[in-house]
JSON list of C-alpha atoms in Angstrom, two decimals:
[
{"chain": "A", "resi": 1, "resn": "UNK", "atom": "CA", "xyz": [20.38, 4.40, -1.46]},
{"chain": "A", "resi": 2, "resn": "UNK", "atom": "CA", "xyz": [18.54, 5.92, -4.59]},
{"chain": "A", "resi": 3, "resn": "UNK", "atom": "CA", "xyz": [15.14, 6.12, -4.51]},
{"chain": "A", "resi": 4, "resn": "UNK", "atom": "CA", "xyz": [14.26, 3.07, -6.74]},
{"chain": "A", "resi": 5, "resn": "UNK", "atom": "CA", "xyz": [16.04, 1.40, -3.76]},
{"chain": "A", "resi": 6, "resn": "UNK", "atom": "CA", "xyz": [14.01, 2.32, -1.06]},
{"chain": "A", "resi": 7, "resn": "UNK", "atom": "CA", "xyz": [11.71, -0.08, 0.38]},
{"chain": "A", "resi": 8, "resn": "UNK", "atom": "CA", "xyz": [8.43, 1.53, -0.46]},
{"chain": "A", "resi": 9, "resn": "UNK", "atom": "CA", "xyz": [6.24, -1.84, -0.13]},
{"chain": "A", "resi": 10, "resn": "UNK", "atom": "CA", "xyz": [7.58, -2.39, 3.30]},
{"chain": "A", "resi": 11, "resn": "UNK", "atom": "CA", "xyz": [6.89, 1.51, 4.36]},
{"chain": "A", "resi": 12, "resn": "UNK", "atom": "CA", "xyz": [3.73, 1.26, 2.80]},
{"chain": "A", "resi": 13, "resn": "UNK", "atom": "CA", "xyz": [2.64, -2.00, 5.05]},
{"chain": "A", "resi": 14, "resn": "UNK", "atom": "CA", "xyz": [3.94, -0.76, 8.03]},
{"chain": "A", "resi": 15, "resn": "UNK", "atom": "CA", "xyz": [2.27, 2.67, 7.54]},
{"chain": "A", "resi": 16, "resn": "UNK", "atom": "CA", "xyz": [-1.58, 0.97, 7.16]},
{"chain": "A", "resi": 17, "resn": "UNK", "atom": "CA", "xyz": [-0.78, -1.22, 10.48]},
{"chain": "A", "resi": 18, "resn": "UNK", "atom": "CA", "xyz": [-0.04, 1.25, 12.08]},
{"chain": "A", "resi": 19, "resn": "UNK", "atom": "CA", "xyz": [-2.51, 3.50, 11.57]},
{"chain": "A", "resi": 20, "resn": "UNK", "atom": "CA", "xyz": [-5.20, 0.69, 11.70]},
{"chain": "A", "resi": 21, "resn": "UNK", "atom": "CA", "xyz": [-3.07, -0.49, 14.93]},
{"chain": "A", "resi": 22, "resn": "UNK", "atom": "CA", "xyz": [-3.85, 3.29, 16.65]},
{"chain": "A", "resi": 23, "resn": "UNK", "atom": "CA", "xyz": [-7.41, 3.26, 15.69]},
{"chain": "A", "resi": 24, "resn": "UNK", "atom": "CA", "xyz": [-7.99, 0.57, 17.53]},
{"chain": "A", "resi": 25, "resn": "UNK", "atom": "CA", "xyz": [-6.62, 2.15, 20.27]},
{"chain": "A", "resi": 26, "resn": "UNK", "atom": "CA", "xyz": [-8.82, 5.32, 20.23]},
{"chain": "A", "resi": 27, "resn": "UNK", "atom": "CA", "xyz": [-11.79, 2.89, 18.97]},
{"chain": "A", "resi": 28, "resn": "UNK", "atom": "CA", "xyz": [-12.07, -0.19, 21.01]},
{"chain": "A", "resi": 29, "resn": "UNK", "atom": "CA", "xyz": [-14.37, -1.50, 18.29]},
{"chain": "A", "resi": 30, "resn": "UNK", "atom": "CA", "xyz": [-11.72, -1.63, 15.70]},
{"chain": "A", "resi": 31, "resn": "UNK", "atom": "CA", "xyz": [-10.38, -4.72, 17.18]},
{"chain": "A", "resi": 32, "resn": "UNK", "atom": "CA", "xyz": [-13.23, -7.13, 17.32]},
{"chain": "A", "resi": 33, "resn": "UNK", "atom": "CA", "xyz": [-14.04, -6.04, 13.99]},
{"chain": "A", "resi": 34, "resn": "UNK", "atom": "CA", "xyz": [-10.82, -6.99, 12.22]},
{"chain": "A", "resi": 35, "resn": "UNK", "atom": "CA", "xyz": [-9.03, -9.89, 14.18]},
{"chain": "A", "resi": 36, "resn": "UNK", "atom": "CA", "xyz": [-9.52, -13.31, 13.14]},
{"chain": "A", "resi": 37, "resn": "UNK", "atom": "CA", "xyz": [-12.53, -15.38, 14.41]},
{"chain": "A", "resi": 38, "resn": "UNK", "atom": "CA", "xyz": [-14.78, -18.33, 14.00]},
{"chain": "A", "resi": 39, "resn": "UNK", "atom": "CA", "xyz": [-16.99, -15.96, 11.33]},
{"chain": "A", "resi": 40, "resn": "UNK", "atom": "CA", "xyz": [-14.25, -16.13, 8.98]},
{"chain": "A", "resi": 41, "resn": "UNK", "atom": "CA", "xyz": [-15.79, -19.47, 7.79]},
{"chain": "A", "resi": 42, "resn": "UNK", "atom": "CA", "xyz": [-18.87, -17.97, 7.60]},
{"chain": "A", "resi": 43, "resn": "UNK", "atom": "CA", "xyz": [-18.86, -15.35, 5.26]},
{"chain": "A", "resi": 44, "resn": "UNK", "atom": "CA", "xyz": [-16.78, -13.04, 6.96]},
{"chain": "A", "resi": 45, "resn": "UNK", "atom": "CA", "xyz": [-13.41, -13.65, 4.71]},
{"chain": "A", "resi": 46, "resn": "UNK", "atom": "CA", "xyz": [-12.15, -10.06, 4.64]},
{"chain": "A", "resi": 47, "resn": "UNK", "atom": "CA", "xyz": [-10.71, -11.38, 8.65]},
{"chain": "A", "resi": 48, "resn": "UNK", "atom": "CA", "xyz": [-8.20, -13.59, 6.97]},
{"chain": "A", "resi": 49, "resn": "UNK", "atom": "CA", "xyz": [-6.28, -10.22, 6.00]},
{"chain": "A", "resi": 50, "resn": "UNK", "atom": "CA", "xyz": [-7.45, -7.71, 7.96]},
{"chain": "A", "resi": 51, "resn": "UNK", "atom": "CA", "xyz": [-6.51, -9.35, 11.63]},
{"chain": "A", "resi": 52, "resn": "UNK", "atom": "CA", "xyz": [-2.99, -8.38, 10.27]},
{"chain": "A", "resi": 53, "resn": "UNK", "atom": "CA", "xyz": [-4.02, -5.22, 10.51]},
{"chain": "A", "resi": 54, "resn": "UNK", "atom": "CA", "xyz": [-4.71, -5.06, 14.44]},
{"chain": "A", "resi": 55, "resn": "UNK", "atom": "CA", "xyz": [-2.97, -6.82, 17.80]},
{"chain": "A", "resi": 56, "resn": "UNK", "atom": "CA", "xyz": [-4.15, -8.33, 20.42]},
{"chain": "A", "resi": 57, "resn": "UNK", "atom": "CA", "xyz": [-1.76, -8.55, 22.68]},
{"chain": "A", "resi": 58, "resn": "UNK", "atom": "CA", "xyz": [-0.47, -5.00, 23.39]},
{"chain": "A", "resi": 59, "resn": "UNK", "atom": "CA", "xyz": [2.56, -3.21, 23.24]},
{"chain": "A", "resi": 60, "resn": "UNK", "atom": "CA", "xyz": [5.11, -6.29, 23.64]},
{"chain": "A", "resi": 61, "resn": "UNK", "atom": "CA", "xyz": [3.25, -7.74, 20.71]},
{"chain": "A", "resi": 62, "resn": "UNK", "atom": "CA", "xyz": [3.29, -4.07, 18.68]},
{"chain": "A", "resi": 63, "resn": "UNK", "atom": "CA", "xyz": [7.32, -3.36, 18.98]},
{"chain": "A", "resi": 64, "resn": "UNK", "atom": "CA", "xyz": [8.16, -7.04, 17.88]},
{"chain": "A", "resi": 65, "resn": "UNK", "atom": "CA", "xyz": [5.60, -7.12, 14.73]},
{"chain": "A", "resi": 66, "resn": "UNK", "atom": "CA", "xyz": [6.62, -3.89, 14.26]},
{"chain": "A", "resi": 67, "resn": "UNK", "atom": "CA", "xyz": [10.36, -4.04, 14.36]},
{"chain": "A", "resi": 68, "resn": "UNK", "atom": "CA", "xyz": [10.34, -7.25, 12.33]},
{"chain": "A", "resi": 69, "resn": "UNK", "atom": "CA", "xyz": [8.43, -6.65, 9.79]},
{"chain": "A", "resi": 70, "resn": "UNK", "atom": "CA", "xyz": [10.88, -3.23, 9.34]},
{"chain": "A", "resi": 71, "resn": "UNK", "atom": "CA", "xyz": [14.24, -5.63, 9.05]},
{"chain": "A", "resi": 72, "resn": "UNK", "atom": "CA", "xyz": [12.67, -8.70, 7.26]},
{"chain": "A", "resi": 73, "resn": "UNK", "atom": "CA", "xyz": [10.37, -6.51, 5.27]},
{"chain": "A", "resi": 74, "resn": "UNK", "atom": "CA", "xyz": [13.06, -4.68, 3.90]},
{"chain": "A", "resi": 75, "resn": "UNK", "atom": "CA", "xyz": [15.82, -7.02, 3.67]},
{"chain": "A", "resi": 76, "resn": "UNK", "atom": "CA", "xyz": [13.28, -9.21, 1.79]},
{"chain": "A", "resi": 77, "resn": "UNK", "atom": "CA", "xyz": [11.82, -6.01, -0.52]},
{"chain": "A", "resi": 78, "resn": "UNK", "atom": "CA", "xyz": [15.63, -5.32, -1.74]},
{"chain": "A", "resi": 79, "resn": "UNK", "atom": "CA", "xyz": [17.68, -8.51, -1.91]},
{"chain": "A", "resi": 80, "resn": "UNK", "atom": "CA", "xyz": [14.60, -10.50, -3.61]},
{"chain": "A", "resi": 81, "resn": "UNK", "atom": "CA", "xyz": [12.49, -7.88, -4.67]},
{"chain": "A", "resi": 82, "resn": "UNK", "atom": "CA", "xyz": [8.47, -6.97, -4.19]},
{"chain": "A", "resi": 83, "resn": "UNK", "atom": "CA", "xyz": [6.88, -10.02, -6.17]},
{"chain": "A", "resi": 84, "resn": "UNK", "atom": "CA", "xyz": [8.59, -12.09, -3.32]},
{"chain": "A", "resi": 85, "resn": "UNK", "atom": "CA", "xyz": [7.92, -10.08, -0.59]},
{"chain": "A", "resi": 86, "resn": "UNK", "atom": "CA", "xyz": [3.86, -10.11, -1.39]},
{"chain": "A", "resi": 87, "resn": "UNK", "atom": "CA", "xyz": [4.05, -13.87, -1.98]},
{"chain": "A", "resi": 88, "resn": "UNK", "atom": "CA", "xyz": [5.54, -14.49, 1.21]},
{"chain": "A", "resi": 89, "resn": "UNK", "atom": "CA", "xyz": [3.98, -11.90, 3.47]},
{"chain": "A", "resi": 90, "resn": "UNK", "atom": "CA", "xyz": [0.06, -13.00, 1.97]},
{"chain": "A", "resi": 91, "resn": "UNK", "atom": "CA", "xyz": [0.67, -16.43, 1.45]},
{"chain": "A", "resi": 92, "resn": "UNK", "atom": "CA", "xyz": [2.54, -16.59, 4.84]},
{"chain": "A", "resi": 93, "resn": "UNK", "atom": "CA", "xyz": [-0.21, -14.71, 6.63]},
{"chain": "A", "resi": 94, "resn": "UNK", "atom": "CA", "xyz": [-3.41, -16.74, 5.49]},
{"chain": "A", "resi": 95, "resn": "UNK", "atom": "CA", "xyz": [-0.97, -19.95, 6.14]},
{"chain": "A", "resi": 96, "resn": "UNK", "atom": "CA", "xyz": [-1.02, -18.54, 10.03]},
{"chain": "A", "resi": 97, "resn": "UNK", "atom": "CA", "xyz": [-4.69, -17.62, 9.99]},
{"chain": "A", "resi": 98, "resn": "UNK", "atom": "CA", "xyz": [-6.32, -20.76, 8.39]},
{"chain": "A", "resi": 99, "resn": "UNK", "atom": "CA", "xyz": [-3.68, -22.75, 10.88]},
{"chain": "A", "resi": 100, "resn": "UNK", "atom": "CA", "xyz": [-5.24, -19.77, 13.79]},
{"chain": "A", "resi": 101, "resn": "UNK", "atom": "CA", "xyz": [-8.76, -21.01, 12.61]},
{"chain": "A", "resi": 102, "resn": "UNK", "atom": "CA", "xyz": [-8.02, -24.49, 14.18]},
{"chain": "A", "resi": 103, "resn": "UNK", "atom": "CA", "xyz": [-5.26, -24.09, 16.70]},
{"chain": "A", "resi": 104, "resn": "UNK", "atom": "CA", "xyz": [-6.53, -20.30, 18.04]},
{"chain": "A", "resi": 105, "resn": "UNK", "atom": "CA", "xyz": [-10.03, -19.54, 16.59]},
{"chain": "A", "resi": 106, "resn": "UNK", "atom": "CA", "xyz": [-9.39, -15.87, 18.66]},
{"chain": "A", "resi": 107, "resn": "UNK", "atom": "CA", "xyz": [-6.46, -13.42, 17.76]},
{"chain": "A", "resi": 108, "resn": "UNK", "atom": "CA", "xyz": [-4.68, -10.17, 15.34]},
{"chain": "A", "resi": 109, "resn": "UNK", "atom": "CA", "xyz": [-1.52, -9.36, 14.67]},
{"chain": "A", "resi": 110, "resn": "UNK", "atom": "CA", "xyz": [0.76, -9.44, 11.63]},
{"chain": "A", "resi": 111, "resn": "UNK", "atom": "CA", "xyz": [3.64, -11.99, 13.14]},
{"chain": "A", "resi": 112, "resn": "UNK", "atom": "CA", "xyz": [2.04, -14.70, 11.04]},
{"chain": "A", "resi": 113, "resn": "UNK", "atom": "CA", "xyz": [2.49, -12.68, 7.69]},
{"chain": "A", "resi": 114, "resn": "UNK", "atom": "CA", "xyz": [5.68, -11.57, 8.82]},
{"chain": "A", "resi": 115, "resn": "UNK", "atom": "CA", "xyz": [6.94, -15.12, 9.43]},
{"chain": "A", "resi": 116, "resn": "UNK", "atom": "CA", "xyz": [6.54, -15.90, 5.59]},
{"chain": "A", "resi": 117, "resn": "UNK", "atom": "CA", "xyz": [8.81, -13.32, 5.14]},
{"chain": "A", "resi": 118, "resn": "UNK", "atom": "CA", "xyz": [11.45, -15.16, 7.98]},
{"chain": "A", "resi": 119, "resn": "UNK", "atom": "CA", "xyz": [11.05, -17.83, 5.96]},
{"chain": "A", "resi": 120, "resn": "UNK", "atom": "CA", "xyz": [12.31, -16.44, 2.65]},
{"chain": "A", "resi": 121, "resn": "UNK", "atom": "CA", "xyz": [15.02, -14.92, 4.43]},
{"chain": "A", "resi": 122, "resn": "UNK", "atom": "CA", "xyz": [15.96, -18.24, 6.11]},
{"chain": "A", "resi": 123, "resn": "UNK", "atom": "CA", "xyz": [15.61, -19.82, 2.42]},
{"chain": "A", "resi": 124, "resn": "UNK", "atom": "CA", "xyz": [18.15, -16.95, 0.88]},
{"chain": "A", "resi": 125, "resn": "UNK", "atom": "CA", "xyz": [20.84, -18.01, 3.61]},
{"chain": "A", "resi": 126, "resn": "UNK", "atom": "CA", "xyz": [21.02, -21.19, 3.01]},
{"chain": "A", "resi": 127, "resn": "UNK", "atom": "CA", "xyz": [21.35, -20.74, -1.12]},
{"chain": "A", "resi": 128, "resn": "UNK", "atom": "CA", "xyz": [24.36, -18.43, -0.14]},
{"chain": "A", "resi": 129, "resn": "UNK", "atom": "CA", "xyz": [27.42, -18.72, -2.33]},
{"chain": "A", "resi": 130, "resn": "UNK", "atom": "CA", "xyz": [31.17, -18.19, -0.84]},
{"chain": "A", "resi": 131, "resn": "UNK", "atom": "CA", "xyz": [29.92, -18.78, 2.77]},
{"chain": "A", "resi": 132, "resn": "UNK", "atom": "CA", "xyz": [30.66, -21.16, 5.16]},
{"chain": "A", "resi": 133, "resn": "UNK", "atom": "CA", "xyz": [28.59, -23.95, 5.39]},
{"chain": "A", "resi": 134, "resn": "UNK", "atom": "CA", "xyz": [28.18, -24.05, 8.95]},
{"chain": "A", "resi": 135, "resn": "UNK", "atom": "CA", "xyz": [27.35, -20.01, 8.92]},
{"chain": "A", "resi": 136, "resn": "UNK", "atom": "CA", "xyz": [24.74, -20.80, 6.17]},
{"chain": "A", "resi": 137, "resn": "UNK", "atom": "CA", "xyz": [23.07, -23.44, 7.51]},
{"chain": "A", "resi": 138, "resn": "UNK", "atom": "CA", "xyz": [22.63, -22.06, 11.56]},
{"chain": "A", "resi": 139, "resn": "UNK", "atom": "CA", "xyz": [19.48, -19.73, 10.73]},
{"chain": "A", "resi": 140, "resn": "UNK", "atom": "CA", "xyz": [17.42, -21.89, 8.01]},
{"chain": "A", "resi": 141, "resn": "UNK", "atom": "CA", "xyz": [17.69, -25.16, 11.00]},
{"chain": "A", "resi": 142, "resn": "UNK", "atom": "CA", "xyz": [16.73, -22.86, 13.84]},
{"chain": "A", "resi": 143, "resn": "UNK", "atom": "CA", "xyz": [13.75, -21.56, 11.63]},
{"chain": "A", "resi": 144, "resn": "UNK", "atom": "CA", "xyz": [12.42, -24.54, 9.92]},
{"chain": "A", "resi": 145, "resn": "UNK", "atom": "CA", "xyz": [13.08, -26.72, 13.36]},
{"chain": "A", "resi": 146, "resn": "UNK", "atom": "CA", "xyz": [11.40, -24.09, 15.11]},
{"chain": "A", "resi": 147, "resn": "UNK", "atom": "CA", "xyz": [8.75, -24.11, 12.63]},
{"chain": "A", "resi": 148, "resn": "UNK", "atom": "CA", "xyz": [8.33, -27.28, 13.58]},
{"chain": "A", "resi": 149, "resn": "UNK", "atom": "CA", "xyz": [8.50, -26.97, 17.25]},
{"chain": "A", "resi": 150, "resn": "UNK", "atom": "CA", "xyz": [6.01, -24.54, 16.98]},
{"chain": "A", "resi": 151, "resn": "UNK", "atom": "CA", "xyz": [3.16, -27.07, 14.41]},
{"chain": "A", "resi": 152, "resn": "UNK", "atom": "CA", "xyz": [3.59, -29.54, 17.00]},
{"chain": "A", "resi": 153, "resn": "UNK", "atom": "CA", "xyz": [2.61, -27.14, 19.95]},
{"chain": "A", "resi": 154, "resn": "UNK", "atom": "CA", "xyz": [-0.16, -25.79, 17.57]},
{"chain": "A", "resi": 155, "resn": "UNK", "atom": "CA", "xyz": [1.39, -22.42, 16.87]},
{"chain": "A", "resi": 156, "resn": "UNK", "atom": "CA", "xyz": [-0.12, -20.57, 14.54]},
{"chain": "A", "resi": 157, "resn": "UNK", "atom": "CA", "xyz": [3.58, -19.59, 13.38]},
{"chain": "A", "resi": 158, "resn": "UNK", "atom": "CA", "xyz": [4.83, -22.44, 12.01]},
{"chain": "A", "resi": 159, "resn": "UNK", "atom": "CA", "xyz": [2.97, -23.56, 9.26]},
{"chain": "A", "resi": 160, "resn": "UNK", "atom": "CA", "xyz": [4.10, -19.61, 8.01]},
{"chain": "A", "resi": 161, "resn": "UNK", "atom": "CA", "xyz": [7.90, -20.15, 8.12]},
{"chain": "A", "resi": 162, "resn": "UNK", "atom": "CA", "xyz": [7.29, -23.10, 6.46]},
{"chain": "A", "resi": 163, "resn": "UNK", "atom": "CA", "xyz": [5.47, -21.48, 3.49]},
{"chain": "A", "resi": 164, "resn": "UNK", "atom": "CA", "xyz": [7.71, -18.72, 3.69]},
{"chain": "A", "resi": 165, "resn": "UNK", "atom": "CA", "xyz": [10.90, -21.06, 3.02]},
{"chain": "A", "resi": 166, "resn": "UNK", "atom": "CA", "xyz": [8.65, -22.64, 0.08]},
{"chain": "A", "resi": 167, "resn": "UNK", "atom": "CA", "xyz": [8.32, -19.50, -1.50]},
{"chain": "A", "resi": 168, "resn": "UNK", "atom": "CA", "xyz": [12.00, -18.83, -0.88]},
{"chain": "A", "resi": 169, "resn": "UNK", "atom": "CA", "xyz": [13.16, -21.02, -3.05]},
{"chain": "A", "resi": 170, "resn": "UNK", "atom": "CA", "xyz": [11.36, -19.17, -6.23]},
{"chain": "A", "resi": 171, "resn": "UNK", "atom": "CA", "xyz": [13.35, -16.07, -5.49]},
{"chain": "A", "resi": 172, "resn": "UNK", "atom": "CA", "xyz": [17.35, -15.14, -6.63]},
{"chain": "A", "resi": 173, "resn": "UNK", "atom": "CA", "xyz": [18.86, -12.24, -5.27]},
{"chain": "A", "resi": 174, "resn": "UNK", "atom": "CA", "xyz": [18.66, -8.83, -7.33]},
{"chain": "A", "resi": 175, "resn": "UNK", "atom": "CA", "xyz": [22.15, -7.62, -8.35]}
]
């Protein structure tokens, strides 16, 4: 892999989580600071990005974010490229949040950005040439009927790997 190929957005987003992720651990204040909450209508906007940032839910929570946002970050950074990647990790994210605002006014983590980025992936499957049918079409119906499994039990990651497959469809894989 040359260095053009390297997935610098992705390393760069999981560098800033995690070093916003261990402040809060040596500041408790970092937390309730960031993560999303009622104030967000309010004035207090920056939340809408910045509970990515932090997690509530401790370790179990961390390694999942974590880990996925390494494999769909990257997969997503070098088969569709970075202008795909931002749209689906931002666009995905606030999707989660405004849907958090509603569903769960309380809350951090970066699952909901990261499912915009499921969704693209999910999207580039199923546009697949010279595969199966059945092989392409497994992943995008577990994702998008999960999606929906997950809106009708107010999840705040649905409405994300919905947007995420939206966005999916502007992207063509790089040579």
């Amino acid at each position: 892999m040359t260095l053009a190929r390297l997935p610098w957005l992705t390393v760069a987003v999981f560098m800033v989580t995690t070093a916003f992720t261990a402040a809060q651990m040596i500041w408790p204040g970092v937390l309730p600071a960031l993560q999303r909450q009622p104030s967000m209508l309010a004035g207090e906007y920056w939340r809408f990005v910045t509970a990515w940032l932090v997690h509530d839910e401790g370790a179990r929570q961390i390694v999942f974010n974590f880990a996925a946002l390494a494999v769909a970050g990257t997969f997503v950074e070098l088969m569709l490229g970075r202008t795909i990647w931002v749209l689906a990790y931002v666009a995905g994210g606030l999707s989660g949040e405004i849907a958090g605002i509603f569903w769960q006014p309380f809350g951090a983590g970066n699952s909901v950005a990261v499912c915009g980025l499921i969704g693209v992936l999910a999207i580039w499957q199923l546009r697949r040439e010279g595969v199966p049918v059945v092989a392409r079409l497994v992943f995008p119906l577990l994702c998008f009927g999960g999606a929906l499994v997950l809106i009708a039990n107010h999840d705040i990651h649905g409405p994300p790997l919905l947007v995420g497959g939206a966005i999916g469809f502007l992207g063509r894989a790089k040579s």
